[in-house]
Short mmCIF file of N, CA and C in Angstrom, two decimals:
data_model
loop_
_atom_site.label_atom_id
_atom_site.label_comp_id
_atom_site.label_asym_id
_atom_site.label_seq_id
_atom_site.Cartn_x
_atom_site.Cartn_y
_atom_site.Cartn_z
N UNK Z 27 93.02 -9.85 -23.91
CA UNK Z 27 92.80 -11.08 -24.66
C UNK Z 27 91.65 -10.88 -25.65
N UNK Z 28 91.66 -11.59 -26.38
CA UNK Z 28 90.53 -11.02 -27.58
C UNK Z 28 88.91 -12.09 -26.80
N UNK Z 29 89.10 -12.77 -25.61
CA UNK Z 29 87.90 -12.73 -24.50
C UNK Z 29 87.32 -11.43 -24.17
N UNK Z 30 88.59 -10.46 -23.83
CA UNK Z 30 88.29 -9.46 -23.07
C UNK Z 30 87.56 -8.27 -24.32
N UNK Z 31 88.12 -8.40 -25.13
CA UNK Z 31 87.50 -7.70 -26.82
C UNK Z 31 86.00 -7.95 -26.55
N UNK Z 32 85.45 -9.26 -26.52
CA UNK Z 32 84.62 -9.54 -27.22
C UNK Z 32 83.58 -9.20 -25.74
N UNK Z 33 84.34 -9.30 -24.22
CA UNK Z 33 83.17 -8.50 -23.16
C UNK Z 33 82.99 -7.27 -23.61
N UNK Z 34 83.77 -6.93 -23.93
CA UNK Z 34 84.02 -5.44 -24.11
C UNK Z 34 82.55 -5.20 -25.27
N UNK Z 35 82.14 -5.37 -26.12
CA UNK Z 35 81.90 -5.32 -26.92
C UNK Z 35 79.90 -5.31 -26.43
N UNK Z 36 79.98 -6.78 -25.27
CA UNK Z 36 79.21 -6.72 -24.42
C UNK Z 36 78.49 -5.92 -23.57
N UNK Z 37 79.58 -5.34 -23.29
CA UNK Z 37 79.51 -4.46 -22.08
C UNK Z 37 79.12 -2.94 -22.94
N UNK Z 38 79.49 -2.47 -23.93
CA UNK Z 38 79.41 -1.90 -24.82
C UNK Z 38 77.27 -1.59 -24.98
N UNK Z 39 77.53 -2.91 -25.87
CA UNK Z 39 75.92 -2.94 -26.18
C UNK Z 39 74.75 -2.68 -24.69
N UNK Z 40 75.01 -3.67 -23.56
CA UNK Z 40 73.95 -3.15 -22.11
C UNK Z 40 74.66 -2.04 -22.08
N UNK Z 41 75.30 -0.72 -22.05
CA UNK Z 41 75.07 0.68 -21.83
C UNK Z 41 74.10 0.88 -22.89
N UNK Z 42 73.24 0.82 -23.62
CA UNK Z 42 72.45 0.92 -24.50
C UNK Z 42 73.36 1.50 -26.10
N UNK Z 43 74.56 1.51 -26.45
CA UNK Z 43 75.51 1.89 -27.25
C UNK Z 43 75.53 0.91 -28.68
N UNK Z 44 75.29 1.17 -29.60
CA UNK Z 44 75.39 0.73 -30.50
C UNK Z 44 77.07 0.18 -31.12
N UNK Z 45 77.29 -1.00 -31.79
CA UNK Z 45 78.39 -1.32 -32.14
C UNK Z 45 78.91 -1.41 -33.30
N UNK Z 46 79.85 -1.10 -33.41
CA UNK Z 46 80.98 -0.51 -34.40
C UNK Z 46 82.23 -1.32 -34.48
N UNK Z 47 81.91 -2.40 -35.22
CA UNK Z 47 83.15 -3.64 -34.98
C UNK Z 47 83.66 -4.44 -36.21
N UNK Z 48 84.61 -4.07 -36.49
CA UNK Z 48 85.20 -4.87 -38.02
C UNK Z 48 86.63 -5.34 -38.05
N UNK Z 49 87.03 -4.88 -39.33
CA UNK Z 49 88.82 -5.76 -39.21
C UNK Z 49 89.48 -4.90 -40.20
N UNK Z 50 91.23 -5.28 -40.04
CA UNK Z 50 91.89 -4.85 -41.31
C UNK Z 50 92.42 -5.91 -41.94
N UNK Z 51 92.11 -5.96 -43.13
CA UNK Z 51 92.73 -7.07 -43.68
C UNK Z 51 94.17 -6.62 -43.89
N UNK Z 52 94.98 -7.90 -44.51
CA UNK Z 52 95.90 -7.48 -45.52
C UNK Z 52 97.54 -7.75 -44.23
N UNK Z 53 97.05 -8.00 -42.74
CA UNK Z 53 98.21 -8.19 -42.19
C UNK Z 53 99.03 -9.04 -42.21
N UNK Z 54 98.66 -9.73 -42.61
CA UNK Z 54 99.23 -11.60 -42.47
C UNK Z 54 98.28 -12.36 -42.26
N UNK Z 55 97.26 -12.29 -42.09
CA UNK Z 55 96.48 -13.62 -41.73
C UNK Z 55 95.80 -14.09 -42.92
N UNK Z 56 95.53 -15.47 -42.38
CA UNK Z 56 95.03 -16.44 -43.32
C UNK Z 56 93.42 -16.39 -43.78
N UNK Z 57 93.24 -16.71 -45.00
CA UNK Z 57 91.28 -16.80 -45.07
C UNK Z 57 90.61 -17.47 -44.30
N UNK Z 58 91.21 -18.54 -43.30
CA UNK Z 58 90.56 -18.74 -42.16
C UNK Z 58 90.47 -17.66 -40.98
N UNK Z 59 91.60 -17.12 -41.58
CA UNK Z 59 91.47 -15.91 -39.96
C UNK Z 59 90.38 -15.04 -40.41
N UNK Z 60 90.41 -14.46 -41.14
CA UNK Z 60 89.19 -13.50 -42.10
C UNK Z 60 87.73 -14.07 -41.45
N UNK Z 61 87.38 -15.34 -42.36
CA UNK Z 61 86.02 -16.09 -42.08
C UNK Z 61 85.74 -16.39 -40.48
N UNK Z 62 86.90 -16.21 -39.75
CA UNK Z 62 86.66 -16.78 -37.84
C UNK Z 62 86.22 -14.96 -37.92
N UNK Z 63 86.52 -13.95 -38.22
CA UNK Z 63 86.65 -12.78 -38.16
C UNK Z 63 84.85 -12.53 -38.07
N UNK Z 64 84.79 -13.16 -39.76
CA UNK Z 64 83.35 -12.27 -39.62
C UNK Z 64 82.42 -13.38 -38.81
N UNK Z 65 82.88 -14.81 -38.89
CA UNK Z 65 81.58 -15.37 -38.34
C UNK Z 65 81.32 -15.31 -36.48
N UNK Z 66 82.31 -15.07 -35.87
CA UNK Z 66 82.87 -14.25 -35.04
C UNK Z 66 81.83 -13.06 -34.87
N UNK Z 67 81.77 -12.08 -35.38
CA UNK Z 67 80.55 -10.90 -35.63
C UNK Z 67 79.38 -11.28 -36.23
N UNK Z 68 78.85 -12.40 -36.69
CA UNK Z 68 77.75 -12.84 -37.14
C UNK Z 68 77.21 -13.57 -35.99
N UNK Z 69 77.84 -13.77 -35.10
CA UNK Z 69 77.26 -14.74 -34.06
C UNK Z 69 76.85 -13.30 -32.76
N UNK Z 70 77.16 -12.56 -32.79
CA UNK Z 70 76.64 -11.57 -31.57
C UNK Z 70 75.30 -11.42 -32.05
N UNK Z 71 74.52 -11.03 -30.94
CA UNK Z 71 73.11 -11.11 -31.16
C UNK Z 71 72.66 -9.87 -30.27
N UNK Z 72 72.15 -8.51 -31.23
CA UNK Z 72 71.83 -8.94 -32.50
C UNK Z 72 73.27 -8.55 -33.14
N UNK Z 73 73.26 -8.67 -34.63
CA UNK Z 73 74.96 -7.84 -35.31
C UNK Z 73 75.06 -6.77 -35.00
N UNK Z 74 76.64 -6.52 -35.05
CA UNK Z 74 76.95 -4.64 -35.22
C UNK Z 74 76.24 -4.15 -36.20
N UNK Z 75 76.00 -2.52 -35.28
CA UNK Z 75 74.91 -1.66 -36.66
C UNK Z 75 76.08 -1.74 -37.75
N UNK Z 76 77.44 -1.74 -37.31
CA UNK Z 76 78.22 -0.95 -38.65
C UNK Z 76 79.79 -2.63 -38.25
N UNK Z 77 80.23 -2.48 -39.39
CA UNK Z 77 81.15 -3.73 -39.45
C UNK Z 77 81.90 -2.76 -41.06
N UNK Z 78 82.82 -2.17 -40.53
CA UNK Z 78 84.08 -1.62 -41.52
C UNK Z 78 85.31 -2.69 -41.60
N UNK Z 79 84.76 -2.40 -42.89
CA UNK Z 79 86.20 -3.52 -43.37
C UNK Z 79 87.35 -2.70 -44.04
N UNK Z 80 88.68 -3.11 -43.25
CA UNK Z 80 89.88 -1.78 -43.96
C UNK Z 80 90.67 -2.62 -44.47
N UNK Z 81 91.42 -2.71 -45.37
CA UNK Z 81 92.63 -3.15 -46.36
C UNK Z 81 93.65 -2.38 -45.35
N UNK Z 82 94.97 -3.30 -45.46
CA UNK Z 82 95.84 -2.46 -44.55
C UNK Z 82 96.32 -1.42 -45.11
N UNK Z 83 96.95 -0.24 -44.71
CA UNK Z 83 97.62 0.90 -45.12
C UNK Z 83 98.94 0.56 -44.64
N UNK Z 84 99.74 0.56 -45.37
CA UNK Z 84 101.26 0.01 -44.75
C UNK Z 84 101.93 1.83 -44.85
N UNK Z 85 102.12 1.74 -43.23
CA UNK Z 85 102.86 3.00 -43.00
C UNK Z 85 104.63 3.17 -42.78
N UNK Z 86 105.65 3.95 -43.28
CA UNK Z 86 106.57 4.04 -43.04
C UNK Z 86 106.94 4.23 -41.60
N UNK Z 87 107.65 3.06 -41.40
CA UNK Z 87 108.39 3.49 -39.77
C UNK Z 87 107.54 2.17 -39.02
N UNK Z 88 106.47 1.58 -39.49
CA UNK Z 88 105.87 0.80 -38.79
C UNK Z 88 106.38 -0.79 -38.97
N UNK Z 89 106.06 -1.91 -38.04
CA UNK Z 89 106.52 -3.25 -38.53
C UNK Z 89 105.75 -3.39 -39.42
N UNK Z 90 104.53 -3.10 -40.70
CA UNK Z 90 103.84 -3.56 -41.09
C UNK Z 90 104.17 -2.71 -42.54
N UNK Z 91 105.26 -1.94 -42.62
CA UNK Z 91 105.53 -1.14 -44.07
C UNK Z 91 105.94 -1.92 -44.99
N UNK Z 92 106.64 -2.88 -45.25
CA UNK Z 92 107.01 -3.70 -45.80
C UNK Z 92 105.53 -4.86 -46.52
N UNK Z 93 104.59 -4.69 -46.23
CA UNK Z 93 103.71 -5.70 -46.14
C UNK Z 93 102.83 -5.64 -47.70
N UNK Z 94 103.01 -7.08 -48.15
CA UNK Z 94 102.39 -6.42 -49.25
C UNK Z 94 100.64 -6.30 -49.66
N UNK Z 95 100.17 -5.27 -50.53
CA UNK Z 95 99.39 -5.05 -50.05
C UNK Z 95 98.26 -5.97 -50.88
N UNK Z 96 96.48 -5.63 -49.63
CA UNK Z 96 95.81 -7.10 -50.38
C UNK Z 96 95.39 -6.95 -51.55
N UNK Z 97 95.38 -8.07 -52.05
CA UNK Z 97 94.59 -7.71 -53.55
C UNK Z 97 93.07 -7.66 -53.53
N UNK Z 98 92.60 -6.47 -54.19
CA UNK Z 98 91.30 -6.31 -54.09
C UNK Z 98 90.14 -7.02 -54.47
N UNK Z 99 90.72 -7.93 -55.45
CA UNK Z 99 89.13 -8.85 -54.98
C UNK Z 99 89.03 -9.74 -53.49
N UNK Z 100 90.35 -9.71 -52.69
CA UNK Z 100 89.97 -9.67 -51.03
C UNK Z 100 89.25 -9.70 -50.50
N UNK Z 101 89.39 -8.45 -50.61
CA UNK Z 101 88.58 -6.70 -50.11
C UNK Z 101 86.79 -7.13 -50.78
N UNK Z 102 86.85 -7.36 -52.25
CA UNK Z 102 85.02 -7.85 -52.30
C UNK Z 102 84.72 -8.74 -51.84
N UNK Z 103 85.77 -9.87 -51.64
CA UNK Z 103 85.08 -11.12 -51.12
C UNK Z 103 84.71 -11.37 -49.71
N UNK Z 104 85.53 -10.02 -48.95
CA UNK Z 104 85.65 -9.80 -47.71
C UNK Z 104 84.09 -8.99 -47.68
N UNK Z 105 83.88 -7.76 -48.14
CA UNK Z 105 82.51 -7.23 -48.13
C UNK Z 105 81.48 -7.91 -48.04
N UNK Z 106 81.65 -8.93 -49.57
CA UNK Z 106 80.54 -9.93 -49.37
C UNK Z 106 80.20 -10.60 -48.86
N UNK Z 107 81.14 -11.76 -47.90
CA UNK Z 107 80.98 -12.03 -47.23
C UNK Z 107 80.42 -11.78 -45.64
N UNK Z 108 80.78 -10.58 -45.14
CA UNK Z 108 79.97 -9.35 -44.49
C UNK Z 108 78.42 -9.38 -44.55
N UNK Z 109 78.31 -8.75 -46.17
CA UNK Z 109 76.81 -8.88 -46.27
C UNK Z 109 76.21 -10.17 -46.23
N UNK Z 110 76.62 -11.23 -46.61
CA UNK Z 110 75.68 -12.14 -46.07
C UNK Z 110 75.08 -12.90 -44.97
N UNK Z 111 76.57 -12.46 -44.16
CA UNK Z 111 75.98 -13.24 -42.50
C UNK Z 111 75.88 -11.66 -42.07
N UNK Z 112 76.02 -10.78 -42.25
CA UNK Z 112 74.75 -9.59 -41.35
C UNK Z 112 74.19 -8.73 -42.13
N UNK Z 113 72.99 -8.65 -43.25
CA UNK Z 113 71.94 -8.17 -43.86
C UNK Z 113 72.08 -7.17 -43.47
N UNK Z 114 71.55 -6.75 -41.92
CA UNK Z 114 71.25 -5.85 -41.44
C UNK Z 114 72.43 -4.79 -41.31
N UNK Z 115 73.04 -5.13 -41.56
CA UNK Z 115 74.32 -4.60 -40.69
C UNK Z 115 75.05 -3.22 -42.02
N UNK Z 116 75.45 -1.89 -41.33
CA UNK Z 116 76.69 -1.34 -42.03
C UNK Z 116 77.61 -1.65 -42.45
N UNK Z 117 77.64 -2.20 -43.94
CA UNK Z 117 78.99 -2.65 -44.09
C UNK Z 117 80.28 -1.82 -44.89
N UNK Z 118 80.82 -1.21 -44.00
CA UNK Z 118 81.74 0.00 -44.56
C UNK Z 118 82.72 -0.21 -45.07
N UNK Z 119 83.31 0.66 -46.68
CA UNK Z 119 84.38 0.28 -46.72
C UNK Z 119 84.76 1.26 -46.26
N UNK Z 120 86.22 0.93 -46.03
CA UNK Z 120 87.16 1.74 -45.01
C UNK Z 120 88.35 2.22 -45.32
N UNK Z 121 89.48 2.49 -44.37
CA UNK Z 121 90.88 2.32 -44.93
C UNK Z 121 91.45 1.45 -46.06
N UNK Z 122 92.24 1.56 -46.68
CA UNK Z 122 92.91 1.39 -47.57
C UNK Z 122 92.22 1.46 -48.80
N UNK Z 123 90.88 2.12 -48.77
CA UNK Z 123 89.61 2.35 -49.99
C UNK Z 123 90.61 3.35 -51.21
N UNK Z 124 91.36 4.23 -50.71
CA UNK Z 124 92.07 5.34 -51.67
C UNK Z 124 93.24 4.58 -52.64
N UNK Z 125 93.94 3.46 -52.62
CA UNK Z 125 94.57 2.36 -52.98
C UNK Z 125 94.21 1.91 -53.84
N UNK Z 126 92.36 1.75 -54.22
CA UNK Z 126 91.73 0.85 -54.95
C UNK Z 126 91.39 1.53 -56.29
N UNK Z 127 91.19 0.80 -57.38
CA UNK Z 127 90.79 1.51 -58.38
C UNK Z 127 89.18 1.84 -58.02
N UNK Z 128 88.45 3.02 -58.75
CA UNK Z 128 87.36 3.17 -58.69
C UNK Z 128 86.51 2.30 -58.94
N UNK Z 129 86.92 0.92 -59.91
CA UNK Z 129 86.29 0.19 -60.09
C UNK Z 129 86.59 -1.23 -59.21
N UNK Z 130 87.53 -1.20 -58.89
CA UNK Z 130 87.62 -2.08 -57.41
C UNK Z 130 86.70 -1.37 -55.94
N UNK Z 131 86.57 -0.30 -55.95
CA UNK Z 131 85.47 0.21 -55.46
C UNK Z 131 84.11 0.09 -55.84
N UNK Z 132 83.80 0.33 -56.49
CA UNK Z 132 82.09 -0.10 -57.70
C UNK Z 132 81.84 -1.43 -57.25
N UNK Z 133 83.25 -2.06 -57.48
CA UNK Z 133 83.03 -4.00 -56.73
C UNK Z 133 82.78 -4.27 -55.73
N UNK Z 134 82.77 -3.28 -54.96
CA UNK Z 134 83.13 -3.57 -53.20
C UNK Z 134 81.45 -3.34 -53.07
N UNK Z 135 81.05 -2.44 -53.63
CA UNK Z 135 79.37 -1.43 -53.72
C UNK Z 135 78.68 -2.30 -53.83
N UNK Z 136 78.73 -3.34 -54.83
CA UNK Z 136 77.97 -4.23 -55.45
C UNK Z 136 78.16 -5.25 -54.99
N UNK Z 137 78.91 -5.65 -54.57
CA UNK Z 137 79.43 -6.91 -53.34
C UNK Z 137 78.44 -6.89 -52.08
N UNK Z 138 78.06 -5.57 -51.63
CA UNK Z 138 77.34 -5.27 -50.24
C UNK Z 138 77.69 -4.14 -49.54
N UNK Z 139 79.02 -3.56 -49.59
CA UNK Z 139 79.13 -2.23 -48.82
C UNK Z 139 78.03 -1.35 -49.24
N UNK Z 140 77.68 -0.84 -48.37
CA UNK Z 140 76.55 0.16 -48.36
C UNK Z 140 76.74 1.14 -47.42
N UNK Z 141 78.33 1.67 -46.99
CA UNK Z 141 78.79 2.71 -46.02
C UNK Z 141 80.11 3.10 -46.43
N UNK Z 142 80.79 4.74 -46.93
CA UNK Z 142 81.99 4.30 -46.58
C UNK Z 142 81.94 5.85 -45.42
N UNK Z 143 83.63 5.62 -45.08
CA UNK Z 143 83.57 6.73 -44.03
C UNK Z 143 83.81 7.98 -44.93
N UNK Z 144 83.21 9.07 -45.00
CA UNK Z 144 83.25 10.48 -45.73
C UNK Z 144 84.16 11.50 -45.25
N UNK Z 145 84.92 11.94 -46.02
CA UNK Z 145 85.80 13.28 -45.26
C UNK Z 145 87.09 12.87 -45.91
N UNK Z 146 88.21 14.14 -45.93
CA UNK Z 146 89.51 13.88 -45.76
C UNK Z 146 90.60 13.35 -45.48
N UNK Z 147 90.35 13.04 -44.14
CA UNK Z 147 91.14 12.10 -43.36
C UNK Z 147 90.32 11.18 -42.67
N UNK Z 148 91.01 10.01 -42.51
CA UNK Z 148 90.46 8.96 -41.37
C UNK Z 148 91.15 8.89 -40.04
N UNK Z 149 91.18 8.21 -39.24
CA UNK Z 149 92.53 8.08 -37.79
C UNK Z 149 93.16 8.32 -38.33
N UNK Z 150 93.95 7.82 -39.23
CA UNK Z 150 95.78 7.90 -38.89
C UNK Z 150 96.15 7.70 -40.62
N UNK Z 151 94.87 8.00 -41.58
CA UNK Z 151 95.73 8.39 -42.88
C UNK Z 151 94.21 8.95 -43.70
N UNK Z 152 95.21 9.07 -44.94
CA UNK Z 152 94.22 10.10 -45.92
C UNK Z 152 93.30 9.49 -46.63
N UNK Z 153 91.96 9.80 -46.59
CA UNK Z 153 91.09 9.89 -47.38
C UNK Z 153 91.06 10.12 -48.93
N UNK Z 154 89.74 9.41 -49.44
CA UNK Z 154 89.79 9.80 -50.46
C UNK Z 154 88.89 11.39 -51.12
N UNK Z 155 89.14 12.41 -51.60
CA UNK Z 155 88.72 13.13 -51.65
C UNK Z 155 87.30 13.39 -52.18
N UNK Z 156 86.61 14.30 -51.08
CA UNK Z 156 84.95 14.50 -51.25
C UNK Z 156 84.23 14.67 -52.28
N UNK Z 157 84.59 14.95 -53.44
CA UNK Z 157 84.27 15.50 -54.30
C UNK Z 157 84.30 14.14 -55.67
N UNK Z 158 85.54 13.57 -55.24
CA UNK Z 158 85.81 12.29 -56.14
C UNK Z 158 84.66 11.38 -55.51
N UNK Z 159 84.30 10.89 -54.08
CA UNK Z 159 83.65 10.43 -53.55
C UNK Z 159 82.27 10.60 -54.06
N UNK Z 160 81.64 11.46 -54.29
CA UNK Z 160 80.48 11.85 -54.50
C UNK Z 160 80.71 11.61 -55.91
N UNK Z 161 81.50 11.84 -56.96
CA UNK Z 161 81.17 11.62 -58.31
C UNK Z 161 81.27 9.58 -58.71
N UNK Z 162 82.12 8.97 -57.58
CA UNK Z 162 82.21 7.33 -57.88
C UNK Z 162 80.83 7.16 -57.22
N UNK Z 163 80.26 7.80 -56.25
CA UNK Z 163 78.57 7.32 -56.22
C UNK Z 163 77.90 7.61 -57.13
N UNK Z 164 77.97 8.44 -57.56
CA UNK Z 164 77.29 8.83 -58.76
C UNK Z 164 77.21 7.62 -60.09
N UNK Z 165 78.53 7.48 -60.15
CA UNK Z 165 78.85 6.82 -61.35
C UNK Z 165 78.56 5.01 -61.02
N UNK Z 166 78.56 5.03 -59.62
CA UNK Z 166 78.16 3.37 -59.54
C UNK Z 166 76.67 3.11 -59.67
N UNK Z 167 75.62 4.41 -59.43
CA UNK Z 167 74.30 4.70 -59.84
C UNK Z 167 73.60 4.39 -58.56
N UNK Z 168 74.74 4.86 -57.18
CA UNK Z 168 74.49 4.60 -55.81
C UNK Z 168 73.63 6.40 -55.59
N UNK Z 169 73.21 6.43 -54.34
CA UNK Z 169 73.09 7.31 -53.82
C UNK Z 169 73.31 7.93 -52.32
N UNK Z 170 73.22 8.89 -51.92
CA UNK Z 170 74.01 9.51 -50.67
C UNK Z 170 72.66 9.88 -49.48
N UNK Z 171 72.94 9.20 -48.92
CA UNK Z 171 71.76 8.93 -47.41
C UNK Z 171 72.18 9.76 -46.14
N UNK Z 172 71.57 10.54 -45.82
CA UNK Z 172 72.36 11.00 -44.65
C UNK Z 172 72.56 10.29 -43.67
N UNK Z 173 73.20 10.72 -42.64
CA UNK Z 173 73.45 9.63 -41.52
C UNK Z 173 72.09 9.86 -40.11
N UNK Z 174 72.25 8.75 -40.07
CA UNK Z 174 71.46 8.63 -38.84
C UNK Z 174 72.12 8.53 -37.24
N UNK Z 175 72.03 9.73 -36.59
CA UNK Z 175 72.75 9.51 -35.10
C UNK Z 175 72.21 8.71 -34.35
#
């Protein structure tokens, strides 16, 4: 049950474990489902270090291929919204980031993401490539932080 999600999540943080908790947009749900989403994660105390927000990836073979996909000012309004009820917080963009124009990306930057995930692949699809990655930071006049374990 999404009760049991949210012990979980609990139970998570007393092992002393930091949390890693966000959404995919773009399935069907409504901008109320979105806003219960993040205020939902704005109410744990304290916020997740990191809150990735993914656009769906509609995969062949799945019930969700057919789905059409979100439109990216969504995706910023979704970020932004992020950044304002958790400051503190990682706000990553995520899946379905390779979809977006570079400058629907730049929007997402400036909206509040201040994480995305780096590399080739993600779970279960492709990345955007390292090299392009590092030149759209460049060009949004962002810079590259290493990570902190």
């Amino acid at each position: 049950t999404y009760q049991d999600r949210l012990d979980t999540l609990d139970n998570v943080r007393s092992a002393g474990m930091q949390i890693c908790c966000g959404g995919i947009i773009g399935m069907g749900e409504t901008v109320e489902d979105r806003a219960r989403l993040l205020q939902t994660l704005a109410t744990l105390d304290p916020h997740p270090e990191s809150v990735p927000i993914n656009a769906l990836v509609p995969v062949p073979g799945t019930p969700l291929e057919d789905q059409t996909p979100v439109d990216p000012l969504e995706l910023v309004r979704m970020v932004a919204t992020a950044r304002i009820l958790m400051p503190t917080s990682f706000v990553r963009l995520s899946a379905g980031r390779s979809s977006l124009t570079r400058e629907a990306q730049i929007l997402c930057f400036l909206a509040g993401a201040n994480s995305i995930f780096y590399g080739d692949k993600l779970l279960t699809t492709e990345n955007n490539d390292v090299d392009d990655d590092l030149a759209l930071i460049a060009d949004a006049g962002l810079r590259v932080k290493a990570c902190s374990a």
